[in-house]
PDB file of C-alpha atoms in Angstrom:
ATOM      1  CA  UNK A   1       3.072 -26.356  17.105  1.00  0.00           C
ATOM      2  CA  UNK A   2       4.336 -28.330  14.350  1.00  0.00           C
ATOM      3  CA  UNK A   3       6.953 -27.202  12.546  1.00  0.00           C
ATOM      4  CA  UNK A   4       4.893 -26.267   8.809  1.00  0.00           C
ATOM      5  CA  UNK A   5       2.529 -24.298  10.760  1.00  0.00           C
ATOM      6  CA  UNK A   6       4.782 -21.580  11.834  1.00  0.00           C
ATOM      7  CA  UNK A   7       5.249 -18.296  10.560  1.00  0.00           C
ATOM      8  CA  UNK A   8       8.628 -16.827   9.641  1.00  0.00           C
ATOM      9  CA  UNK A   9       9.252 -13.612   9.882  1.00  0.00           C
ATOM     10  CA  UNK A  10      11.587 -11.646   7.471  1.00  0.00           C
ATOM     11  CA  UNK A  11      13.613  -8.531   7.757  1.00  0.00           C
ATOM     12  CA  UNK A  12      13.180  -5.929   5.152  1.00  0.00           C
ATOM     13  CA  UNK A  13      15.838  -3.127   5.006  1.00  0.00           C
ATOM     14  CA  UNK A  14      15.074   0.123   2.999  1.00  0.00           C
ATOM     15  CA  UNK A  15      16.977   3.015   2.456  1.00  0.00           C
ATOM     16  CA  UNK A  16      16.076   5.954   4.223  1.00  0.00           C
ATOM     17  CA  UNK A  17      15.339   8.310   1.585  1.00  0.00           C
ATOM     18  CA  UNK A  18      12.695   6.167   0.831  1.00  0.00           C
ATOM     19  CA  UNK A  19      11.419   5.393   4.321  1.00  0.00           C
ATOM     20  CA  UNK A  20      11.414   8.341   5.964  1.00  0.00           C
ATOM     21  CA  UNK A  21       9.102   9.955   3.224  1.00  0.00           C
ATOM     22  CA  UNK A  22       6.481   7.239   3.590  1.00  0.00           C
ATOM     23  CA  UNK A  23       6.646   7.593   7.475  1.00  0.00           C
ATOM     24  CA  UNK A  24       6.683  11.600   7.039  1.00  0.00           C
ATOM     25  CA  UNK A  25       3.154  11.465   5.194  1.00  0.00           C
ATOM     26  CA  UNK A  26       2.048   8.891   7.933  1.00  0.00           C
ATOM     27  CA  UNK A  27       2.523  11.301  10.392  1.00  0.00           C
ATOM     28  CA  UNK A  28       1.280  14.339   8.559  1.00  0.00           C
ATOM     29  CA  UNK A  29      -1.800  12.160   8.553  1.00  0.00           C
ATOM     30  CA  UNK A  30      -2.072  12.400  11.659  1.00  0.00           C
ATOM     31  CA  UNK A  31      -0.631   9.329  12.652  1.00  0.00           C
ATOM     32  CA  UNK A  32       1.928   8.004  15.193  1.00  0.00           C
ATOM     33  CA  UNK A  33       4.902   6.052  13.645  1.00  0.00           C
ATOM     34  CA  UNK A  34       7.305   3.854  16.138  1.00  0.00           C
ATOM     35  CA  UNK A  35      10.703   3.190  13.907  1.00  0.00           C
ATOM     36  CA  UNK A  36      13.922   1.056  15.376  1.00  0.00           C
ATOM     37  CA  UNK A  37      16.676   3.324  15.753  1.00  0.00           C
ATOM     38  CA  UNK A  38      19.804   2.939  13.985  1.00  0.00           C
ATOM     39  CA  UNK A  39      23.145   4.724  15.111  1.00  0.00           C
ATOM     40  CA  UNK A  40      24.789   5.523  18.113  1.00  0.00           C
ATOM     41  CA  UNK A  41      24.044   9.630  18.042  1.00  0.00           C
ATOM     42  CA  UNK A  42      21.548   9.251  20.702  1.00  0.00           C
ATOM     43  CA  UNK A  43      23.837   7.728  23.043  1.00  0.00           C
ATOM     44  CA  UNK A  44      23.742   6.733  26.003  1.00  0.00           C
ATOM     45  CA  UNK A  45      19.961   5.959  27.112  1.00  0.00           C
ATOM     46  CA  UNK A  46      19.358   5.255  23.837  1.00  0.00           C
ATOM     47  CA  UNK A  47      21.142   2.421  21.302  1.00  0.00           C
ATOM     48  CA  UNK A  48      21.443   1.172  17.558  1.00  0.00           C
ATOM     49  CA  UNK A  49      18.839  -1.819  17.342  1.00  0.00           C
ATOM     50  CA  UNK A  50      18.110  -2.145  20.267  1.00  0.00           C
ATOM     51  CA  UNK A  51      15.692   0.752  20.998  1.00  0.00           C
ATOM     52  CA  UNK A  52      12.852   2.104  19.302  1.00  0.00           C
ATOM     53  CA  UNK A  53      11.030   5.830  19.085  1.00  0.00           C
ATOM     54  CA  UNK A  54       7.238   6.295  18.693  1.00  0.00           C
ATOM     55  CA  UNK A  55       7.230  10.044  16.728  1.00  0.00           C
ATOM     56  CA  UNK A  56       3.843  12.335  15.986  1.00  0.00           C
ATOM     57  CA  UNK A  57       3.542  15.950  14.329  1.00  0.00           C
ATOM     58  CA  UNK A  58       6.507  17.951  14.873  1.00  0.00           C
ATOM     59  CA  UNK A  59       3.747  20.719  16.212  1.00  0.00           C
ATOM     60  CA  UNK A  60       5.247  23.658  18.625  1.00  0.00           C
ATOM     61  CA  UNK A  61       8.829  22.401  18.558  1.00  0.00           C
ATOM     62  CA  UNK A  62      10.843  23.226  21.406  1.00  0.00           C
ATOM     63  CA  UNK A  63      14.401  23.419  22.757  1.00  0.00           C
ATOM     64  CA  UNK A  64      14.882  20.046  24.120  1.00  0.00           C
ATOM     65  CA  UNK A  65      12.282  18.035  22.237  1.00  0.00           C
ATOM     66  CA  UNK A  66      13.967  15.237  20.195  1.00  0.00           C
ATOM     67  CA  UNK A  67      12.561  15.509  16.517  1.00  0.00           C
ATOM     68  CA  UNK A  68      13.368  14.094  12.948  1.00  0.00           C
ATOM     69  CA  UNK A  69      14.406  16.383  10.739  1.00  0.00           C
ATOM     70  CA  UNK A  70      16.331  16.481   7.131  1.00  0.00           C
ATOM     71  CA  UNK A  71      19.527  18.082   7.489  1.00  0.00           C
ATOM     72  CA  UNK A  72      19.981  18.003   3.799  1.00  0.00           C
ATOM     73  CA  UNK A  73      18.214  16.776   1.020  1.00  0.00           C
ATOM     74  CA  UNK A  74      17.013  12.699   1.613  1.00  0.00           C
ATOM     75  CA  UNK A  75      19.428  12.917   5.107  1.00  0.00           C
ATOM     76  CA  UNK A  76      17.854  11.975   8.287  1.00  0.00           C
ATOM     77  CA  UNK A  77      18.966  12.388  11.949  1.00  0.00           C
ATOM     78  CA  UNK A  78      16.649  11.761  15.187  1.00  0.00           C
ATOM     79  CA  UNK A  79      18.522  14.767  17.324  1.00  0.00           C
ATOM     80  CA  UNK A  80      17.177  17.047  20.420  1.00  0.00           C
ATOM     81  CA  UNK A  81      16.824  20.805  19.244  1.00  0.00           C
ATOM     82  CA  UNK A  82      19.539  23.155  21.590  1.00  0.00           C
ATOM     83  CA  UNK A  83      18.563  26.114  19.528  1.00  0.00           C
ATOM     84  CA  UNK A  84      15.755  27.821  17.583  1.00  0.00           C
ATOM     85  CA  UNK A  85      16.993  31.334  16.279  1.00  0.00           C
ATOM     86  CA  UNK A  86      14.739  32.907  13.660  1.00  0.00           C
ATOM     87  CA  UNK A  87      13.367  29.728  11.354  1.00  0.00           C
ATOM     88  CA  UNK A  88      17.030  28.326  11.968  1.00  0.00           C
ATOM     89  CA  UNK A  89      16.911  25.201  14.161  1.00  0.00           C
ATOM     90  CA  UNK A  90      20.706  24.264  15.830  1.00  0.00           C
ATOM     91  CA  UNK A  91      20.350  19.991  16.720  1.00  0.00           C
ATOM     92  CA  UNK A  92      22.584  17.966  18.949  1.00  0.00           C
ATOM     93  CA  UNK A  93      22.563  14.206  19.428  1.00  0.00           C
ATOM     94  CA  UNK A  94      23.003  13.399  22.583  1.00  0.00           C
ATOM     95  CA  UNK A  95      25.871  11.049  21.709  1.00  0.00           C
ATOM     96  CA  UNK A  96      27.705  13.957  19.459  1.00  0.00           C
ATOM     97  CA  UNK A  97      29.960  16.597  20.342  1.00  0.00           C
ATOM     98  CA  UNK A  98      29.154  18.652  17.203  1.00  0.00           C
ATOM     99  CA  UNK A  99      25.414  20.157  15.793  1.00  0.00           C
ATOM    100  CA  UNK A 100      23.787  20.122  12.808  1.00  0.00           C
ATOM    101  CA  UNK A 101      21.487  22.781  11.662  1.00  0.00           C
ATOM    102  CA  UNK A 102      17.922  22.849   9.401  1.00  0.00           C
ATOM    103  CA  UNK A 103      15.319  24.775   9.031  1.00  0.00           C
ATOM    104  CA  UNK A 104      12.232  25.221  10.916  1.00  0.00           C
ATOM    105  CA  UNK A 105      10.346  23.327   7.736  1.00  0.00           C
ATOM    106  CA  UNK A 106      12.533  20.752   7.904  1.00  0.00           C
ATOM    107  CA  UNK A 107      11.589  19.502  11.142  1.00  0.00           C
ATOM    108  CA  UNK A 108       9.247  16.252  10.283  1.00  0.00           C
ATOM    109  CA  UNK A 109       8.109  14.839  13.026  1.00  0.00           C
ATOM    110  CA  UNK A 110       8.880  15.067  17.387  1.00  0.00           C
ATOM    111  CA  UNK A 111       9.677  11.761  19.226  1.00  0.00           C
ATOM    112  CA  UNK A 112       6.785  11.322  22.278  1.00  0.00           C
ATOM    113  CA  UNK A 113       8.398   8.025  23.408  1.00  0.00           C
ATOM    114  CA  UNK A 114      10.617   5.549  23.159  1.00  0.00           C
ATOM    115  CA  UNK A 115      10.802   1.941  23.236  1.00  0.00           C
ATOM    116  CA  UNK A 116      14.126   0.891  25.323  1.00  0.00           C
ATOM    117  CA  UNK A 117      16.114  -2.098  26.137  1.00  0.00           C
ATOM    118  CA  UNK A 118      13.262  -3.898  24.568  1.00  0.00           C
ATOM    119  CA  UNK A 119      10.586  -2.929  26.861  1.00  0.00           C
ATOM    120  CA  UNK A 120       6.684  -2.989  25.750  1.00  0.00           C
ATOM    121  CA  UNK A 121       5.497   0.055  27.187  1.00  0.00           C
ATOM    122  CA  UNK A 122       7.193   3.331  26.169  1.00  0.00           C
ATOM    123  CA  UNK A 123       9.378   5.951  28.071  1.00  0.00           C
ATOM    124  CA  UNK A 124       7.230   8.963  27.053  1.00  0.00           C
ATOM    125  CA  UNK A 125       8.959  12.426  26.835  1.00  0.00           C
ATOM    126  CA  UNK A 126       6.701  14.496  28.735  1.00  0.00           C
ATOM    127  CA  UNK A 127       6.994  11.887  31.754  1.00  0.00           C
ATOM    128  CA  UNK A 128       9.127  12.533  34.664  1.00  0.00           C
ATOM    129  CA  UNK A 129      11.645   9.673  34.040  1.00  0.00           C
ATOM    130  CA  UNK A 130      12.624  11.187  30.229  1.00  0.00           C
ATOM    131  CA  UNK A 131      12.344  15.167  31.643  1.00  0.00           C
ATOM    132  CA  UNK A 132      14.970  14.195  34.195  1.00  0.00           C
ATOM    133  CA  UNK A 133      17.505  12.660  31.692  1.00  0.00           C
ATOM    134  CA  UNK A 134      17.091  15.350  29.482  1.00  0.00           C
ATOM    135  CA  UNK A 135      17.713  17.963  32.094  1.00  0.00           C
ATOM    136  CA  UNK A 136      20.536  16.540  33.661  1.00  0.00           C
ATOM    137  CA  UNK A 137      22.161  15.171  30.078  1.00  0.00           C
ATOM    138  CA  UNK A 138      22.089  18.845  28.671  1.00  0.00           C
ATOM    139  CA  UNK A 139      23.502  20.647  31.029  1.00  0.00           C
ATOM    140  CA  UNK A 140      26.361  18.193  31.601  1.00  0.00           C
ATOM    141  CA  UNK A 141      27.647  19.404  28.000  1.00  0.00           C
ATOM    142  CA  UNK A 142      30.364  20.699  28.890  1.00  0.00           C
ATOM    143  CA  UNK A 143      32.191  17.085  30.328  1.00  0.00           C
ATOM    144  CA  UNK A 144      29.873  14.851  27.597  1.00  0.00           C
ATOM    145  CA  UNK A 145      33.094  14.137  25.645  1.00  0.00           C
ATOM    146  CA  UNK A 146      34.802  12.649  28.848  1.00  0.00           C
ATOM    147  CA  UNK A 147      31.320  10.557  29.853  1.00  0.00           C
ATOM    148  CA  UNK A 148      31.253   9.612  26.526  1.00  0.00           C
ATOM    149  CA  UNK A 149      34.583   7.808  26.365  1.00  0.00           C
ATOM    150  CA  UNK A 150      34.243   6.604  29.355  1.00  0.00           C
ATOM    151  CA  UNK A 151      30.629   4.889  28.377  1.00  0.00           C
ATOM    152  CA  UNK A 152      32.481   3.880  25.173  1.00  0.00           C
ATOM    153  CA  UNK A 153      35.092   2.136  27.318  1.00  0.00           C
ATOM    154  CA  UNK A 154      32.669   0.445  29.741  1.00  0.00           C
ATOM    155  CA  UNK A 155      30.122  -0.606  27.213  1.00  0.00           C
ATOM    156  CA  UNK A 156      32.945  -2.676  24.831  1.00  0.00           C
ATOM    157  CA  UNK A 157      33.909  -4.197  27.858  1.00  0.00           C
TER     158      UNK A 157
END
């Protein structure tokens, strides 16, 4: 193709507290959003630019689902839910050794998939492949820190 004809494509960044409003009413739309992931919080399976996560309502939240939520006013994390106590909702990336904590309402939208290692054709999280990661990954809390390192060490390498 000759060289004029050809498109070029352009990155755009824009802040969060803008973007994740505009995606929020997308999805209360009833919409699905996919959005690149940024950060290392959701390490290991999944990594900063390189993956991606396809997200829908944030209906019937449950321990273990992955969701958006505002931790404070125009802050953002994509984190699994360990805990839902009375409205209060205790999150955990699985790349972190510490939580954060929201409310209920602040819960905007649940990851159904994700997009990895560059792949077309999503890891969904009610599929067998995601439930296993997920089940093994939380209960190995209690040695994450020393996996961690260790993937931290490997993947530098």
């Amino acid at each position: 193709m000759p060289k004029d004809h050809r498109m070029s494509l352009n990155t755009v960044h824009i802040k969060n507290a803008i973007l994740f409003p505009e995606i929020v009413k997308y999805i209360h739309a009833g919409h699905t959003v996919t959005i690149p992931l940024r950060g290392t919080s959701m390490r290991p399976f999944l990594e900063d630019r390189r993956d991606k996560a396809l997200l829908a309502s944030p209906d019937a939240p449950a321990t273990g689902d992955v969701v958006l939520a505002e931790t404070a006013p125009t802050h953002y994390v994509l984190h699994r839910i360990v805990k839902i106590d009375n409205g209060e909702v205790t999150l955990l990336g699985d790349g972190n050794l510490t939580t954060e904590h929201c409310g209920i309402n602040d819960l905007k939208a649940k990851a159904v998939g994700f997009y990895r290692k560059g792949r077309a054709t999503a890891d969904y999280t009610d599929g067998m492949k995601w439930r296993i990661y997920s089940w093994w990954w939380t209960r190995l809390l209690p040695v994450r820190r020393y996996l961690l390192w260790l993937y931290r060490k490997c993947h530098h390498l």
